[in-house]
Short mmCIF file of C-alpha atoms and ligand atoms in Angstrom, two decimals:
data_model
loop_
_atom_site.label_atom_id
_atom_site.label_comp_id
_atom_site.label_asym_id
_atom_site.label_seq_id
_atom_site.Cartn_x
_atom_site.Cartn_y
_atom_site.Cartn_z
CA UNK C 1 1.15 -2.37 -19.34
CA UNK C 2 1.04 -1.99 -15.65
CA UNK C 3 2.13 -4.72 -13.77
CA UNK C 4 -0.09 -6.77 -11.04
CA UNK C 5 1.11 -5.81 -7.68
CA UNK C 6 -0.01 -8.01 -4.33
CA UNK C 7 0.98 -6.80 -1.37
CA UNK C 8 0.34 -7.81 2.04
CA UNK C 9 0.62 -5.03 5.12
CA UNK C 10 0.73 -7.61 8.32
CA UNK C 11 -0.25 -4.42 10.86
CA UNK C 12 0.89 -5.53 14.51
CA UNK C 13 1.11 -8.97 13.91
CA UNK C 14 3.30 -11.50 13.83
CA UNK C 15 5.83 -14.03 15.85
CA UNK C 16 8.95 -15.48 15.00
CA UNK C 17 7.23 -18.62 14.30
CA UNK C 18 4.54 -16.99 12.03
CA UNK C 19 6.73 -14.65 10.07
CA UNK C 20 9.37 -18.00 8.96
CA UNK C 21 5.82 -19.87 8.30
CA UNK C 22 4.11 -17.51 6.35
CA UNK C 23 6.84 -16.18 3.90
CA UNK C 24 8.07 -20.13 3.69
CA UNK C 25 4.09 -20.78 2.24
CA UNK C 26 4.48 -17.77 0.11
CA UNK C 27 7.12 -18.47 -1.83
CA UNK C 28 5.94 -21.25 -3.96
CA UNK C 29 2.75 -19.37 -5.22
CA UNK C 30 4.65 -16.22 -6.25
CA UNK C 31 6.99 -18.35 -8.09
CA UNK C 32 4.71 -19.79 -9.96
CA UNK C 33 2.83 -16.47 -10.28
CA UNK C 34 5.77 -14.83 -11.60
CA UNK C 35 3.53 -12.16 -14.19
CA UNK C 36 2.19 -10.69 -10.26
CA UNK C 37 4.66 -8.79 -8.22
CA UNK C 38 4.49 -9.95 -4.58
CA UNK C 39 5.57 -8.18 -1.54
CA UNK C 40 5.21 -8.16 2.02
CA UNK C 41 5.23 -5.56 5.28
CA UNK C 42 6.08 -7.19 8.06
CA UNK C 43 6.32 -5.16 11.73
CA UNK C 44 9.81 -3.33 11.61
CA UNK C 45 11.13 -5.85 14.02
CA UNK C 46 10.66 -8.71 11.72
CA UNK C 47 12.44 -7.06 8.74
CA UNK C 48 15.68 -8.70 9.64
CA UNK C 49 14.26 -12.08 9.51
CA UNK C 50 12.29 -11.79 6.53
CA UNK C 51 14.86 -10.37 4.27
CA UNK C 52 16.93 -13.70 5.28
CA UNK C 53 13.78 -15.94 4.32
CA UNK C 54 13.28 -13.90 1.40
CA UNK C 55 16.75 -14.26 -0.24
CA UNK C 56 16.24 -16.27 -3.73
CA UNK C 57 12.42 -15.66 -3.57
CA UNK C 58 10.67 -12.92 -5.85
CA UNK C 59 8.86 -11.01 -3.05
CA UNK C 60 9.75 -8.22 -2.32
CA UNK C 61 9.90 -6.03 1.37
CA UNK C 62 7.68 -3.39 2.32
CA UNK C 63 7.71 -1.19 5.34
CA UNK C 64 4.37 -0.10 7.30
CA UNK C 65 5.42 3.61 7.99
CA UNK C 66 8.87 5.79 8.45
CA UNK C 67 10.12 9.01 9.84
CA UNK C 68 11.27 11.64 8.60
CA UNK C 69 14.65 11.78 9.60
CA UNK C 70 17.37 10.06 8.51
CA UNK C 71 18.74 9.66 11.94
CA UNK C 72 18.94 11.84 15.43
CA UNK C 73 16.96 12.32 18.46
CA UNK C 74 13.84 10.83 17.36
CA UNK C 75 12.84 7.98 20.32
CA UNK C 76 10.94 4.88 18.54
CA UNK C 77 11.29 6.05 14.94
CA UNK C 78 12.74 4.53 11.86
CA UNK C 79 14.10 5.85 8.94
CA UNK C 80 13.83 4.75 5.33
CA UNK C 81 17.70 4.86 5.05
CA UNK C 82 17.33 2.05 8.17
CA UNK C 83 15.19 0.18 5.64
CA UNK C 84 17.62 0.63 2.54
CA UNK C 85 19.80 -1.58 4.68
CA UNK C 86 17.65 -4.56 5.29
CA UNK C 87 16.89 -4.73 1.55
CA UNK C 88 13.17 -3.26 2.17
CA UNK C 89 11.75 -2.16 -1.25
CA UNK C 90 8.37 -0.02 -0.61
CA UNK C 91 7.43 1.72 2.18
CA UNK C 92 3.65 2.59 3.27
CA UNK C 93 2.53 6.10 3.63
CA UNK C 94 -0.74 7.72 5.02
CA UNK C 95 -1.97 4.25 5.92
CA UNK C 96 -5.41 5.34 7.34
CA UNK C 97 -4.47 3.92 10.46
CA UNK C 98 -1.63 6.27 10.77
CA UNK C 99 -3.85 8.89 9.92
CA UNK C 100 -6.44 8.43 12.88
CA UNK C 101 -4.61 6.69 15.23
CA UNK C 102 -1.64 8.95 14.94
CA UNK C 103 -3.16 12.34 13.84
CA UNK C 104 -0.98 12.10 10.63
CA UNK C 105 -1.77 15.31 8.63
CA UNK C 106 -1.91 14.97 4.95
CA UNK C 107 1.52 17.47 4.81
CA UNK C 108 3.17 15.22 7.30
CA UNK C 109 2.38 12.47 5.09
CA UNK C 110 3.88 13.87 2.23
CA UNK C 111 6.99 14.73 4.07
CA UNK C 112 7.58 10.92 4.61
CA UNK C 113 6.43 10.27 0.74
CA UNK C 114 9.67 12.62 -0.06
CA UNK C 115 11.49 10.67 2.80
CA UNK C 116 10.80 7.44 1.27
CA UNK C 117 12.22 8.59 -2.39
CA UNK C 118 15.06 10.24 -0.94
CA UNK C 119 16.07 7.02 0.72
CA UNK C 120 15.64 5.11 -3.22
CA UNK C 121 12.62 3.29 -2.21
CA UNK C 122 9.34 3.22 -3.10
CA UNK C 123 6.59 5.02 -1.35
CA UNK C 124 3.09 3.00 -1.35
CA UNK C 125 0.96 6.61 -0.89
CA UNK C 126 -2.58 5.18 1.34
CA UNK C 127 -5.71 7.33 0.44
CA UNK C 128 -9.33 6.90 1.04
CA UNK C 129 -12.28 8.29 2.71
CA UNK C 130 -14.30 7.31 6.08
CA UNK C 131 -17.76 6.34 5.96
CA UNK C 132 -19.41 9.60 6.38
CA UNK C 133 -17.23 11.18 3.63
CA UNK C 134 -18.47 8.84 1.62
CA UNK C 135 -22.54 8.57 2.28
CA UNK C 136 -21.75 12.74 1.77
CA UNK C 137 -20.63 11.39 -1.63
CA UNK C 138 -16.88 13.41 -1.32
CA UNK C 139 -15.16 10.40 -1.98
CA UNK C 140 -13.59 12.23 -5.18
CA UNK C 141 -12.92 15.45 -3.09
CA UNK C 142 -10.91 13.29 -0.41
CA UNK C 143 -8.55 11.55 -2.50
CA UNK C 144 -8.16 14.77 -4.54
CA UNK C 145 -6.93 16.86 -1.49
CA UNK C 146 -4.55 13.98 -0.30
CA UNK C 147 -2.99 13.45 -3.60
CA UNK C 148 -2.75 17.31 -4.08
CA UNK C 149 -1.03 17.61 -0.99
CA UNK C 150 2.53 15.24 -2.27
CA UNK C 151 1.83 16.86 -5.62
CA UNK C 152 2.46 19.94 -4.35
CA UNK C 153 5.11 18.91 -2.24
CA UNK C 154 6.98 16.64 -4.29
CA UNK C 155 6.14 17.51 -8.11
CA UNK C 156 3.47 15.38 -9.85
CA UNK C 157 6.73 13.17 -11.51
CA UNK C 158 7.64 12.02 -7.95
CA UNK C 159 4.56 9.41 -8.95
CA UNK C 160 6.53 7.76 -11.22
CA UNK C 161 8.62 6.32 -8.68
CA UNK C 162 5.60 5.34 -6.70
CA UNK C 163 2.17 3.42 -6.01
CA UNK C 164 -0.69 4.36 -4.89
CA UNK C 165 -2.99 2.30 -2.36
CA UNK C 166 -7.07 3.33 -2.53
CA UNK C 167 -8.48 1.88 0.73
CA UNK C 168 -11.80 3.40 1.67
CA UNK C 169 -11.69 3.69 5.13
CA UNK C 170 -15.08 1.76 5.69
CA UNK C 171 -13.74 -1.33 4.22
CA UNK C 172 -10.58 -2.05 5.87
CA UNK C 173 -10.93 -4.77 8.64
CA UNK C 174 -14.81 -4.67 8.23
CA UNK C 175 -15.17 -7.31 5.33
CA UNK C 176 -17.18 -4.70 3.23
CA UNK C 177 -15.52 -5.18 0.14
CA UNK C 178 -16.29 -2.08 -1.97
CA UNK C 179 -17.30 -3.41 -4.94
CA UNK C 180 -15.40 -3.48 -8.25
CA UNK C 181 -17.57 -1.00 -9.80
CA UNK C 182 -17.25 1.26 -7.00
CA UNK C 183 -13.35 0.77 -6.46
CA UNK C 184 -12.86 1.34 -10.69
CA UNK C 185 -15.13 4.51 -10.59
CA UNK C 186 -12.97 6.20 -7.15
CA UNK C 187 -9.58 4.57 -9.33
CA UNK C 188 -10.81 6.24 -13.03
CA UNK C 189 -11.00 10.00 -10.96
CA UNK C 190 -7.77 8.93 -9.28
CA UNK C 191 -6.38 7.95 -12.44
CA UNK C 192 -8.36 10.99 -14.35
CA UNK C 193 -6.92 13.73 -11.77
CA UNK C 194 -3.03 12.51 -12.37
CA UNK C 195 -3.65 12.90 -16.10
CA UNK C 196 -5.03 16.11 -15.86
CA UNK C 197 -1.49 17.09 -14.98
CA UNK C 198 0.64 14.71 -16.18
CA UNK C 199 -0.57 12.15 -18.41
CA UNK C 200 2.74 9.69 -18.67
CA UNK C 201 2.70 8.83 -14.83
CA UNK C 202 -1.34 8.64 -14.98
CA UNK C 203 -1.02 5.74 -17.23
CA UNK C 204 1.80 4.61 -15.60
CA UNK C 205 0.68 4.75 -11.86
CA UNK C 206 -0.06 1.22 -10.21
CA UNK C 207 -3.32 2.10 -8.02
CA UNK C 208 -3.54 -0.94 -5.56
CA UNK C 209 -7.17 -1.33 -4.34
CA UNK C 210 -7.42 -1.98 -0.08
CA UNK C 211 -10.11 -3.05 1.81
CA UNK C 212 -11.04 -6.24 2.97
CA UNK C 213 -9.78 -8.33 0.30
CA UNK C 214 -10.45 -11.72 -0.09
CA UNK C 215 -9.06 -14.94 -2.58
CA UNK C 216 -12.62 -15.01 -3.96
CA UNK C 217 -13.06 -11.30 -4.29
CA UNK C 218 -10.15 -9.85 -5.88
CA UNK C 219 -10.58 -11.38 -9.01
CA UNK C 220 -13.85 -9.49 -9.76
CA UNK C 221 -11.41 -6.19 -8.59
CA UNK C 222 -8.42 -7.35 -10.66
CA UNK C 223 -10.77 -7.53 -13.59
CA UNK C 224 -11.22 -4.01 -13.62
CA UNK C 225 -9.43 -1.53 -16.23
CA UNK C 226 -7.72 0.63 -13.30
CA UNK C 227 -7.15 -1.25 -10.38
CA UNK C 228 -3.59 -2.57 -10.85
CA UNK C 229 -3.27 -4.89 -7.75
CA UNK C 230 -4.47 -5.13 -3.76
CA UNK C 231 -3.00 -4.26 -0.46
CA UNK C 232 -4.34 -6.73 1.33
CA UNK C 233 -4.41 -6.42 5.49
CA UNK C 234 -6.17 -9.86 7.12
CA UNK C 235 -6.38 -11.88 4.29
CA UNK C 236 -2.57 -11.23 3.89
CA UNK C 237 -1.57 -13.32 7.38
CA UNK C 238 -3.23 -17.00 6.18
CA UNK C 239 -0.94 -18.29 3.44
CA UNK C 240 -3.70 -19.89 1.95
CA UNK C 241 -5.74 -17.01 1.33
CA UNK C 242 -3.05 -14.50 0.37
CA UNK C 243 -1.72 -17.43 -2.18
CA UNK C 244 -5.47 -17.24 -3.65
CA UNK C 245 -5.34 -13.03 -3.80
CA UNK C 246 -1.52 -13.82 -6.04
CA UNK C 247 -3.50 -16.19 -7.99
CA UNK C 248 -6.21 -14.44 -8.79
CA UNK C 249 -4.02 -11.61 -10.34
CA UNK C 250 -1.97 -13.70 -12.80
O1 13P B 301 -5.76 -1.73 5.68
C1 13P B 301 -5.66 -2.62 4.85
C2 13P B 301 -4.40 -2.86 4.17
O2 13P B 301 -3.50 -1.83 4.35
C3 13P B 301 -6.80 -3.51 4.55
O3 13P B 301 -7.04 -4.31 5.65
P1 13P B 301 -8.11 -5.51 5.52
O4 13P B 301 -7.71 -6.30 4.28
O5 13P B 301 -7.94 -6.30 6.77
O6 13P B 301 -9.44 -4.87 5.37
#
């Protein structure tokens, strides 16, 4: 049985003030949720702060991207091992976002995938395609190429020690929801392609569904046989909201 797994990636936002209120309103819902594994990605330089406000709470600390490296000449980077330290559990990789905005290849993704489990935490691998892939209907071809690209890198059992996050690209920050039908059908091929080469970690795999995720629609998502949990981007900054998302997937 896979686990439920809610996850919130913050983006570039946050305060001093917000991070201590948020994670303060989270912690009674995932107590009481306890069946749905909770975690949060704050900005790196909030990771200090919420591992203290996190101590005695079950969520758990996630990371928005890493380097490479595990130290050096490497201006503005972080490395996973920097993460290991302030008790930061998963780590986001190939977050679309990264991908456009930083011309992230899919072999410099899977780089920081092996990064990631080199450090002992868990990579969250972030696949999807844009809108025009998918009114071309290559959806399946996309997410094929991107996982290919760690399998090949890292061996297909490095996704045992891993999740992966589907997040069509024309759903994130739009509020197009794609709908549970269409997220389960992209997740089955996901799930379908693992299993073609190993079918222990296929079954095993928590696929996370992104994309403009809401309290009242992740239910409906949740429902679904293959979609294992959420990372959730807006709705993940009001307590209220995010609190619904946890809810929804006990
Ligand atoms: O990119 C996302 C999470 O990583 C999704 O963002 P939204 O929930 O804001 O669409």
């Amino acid at each position: 049985m896979r686990q439920t797994l809610v996850m919130g990636n913050w983006k570039l936002n946050g305060s001093k003030t917000m991070v201590a209120e948020l994670i303060n309103a989270l912690k009674a819902p995932a107590a009481e949720t306890s069946s749905v594994a909770v975690a949060v990605c704050p900005p790196v330089l909030f990771l200090g702060q919420a591992q203290a406000l996190l101590t005695d709470s079950n969520i758990a600390l996630g990371a928005q991207d890493a380097d490479i490296h595990t130290q050096g000449a490497f201006t503005g980077e972080n490395s996973p091992a920097m993460y290991a330290e302030f008790g930061v559990h998963y780590v986001l990789v190939g977050h679309s976002e990264r991908r456009t905005l930083h011309g992230e290849s899919d072999a410099m993704v899977a780089a920081k995938f092996a990064a990631v489990q080199q450090a002992g935490l868990v990579p969250v691998l972030c696949i999807g395609e844009t809108l025009e892939q998918f009114e071309e209907g290559e959806t399946r071809a996309v997410v094929e190429r991107q996982l290919h690209e760690v399998i090949a890198h890292c061996g297909i059992d490095s996704l045992a020690n891993a999740v992966i996050a589907y997040e069509p690209v024309w759903a994130i920050g739009t509020g197009k929801t794609a709908t549970p039908e269409i997220a389960q059908n992209v997740h089955a091929a996901i799930r379908g392609y693992l299993a073609g080469q190993n079918a222990e970690v296929a079954a095993g795999v928590q696929i996370l569904y992104g994309g403009s995720v809401k309290g009242a629609s992740a239910a409906g998502l949740f429902a679904m046989e293959d979609i294992d949990g959420a990372l959730v981007g807006g709705a993940a900054l009001q307590a209220d909201e995010f609190a619904a998302i946890i809810r929804a997937g006990a």
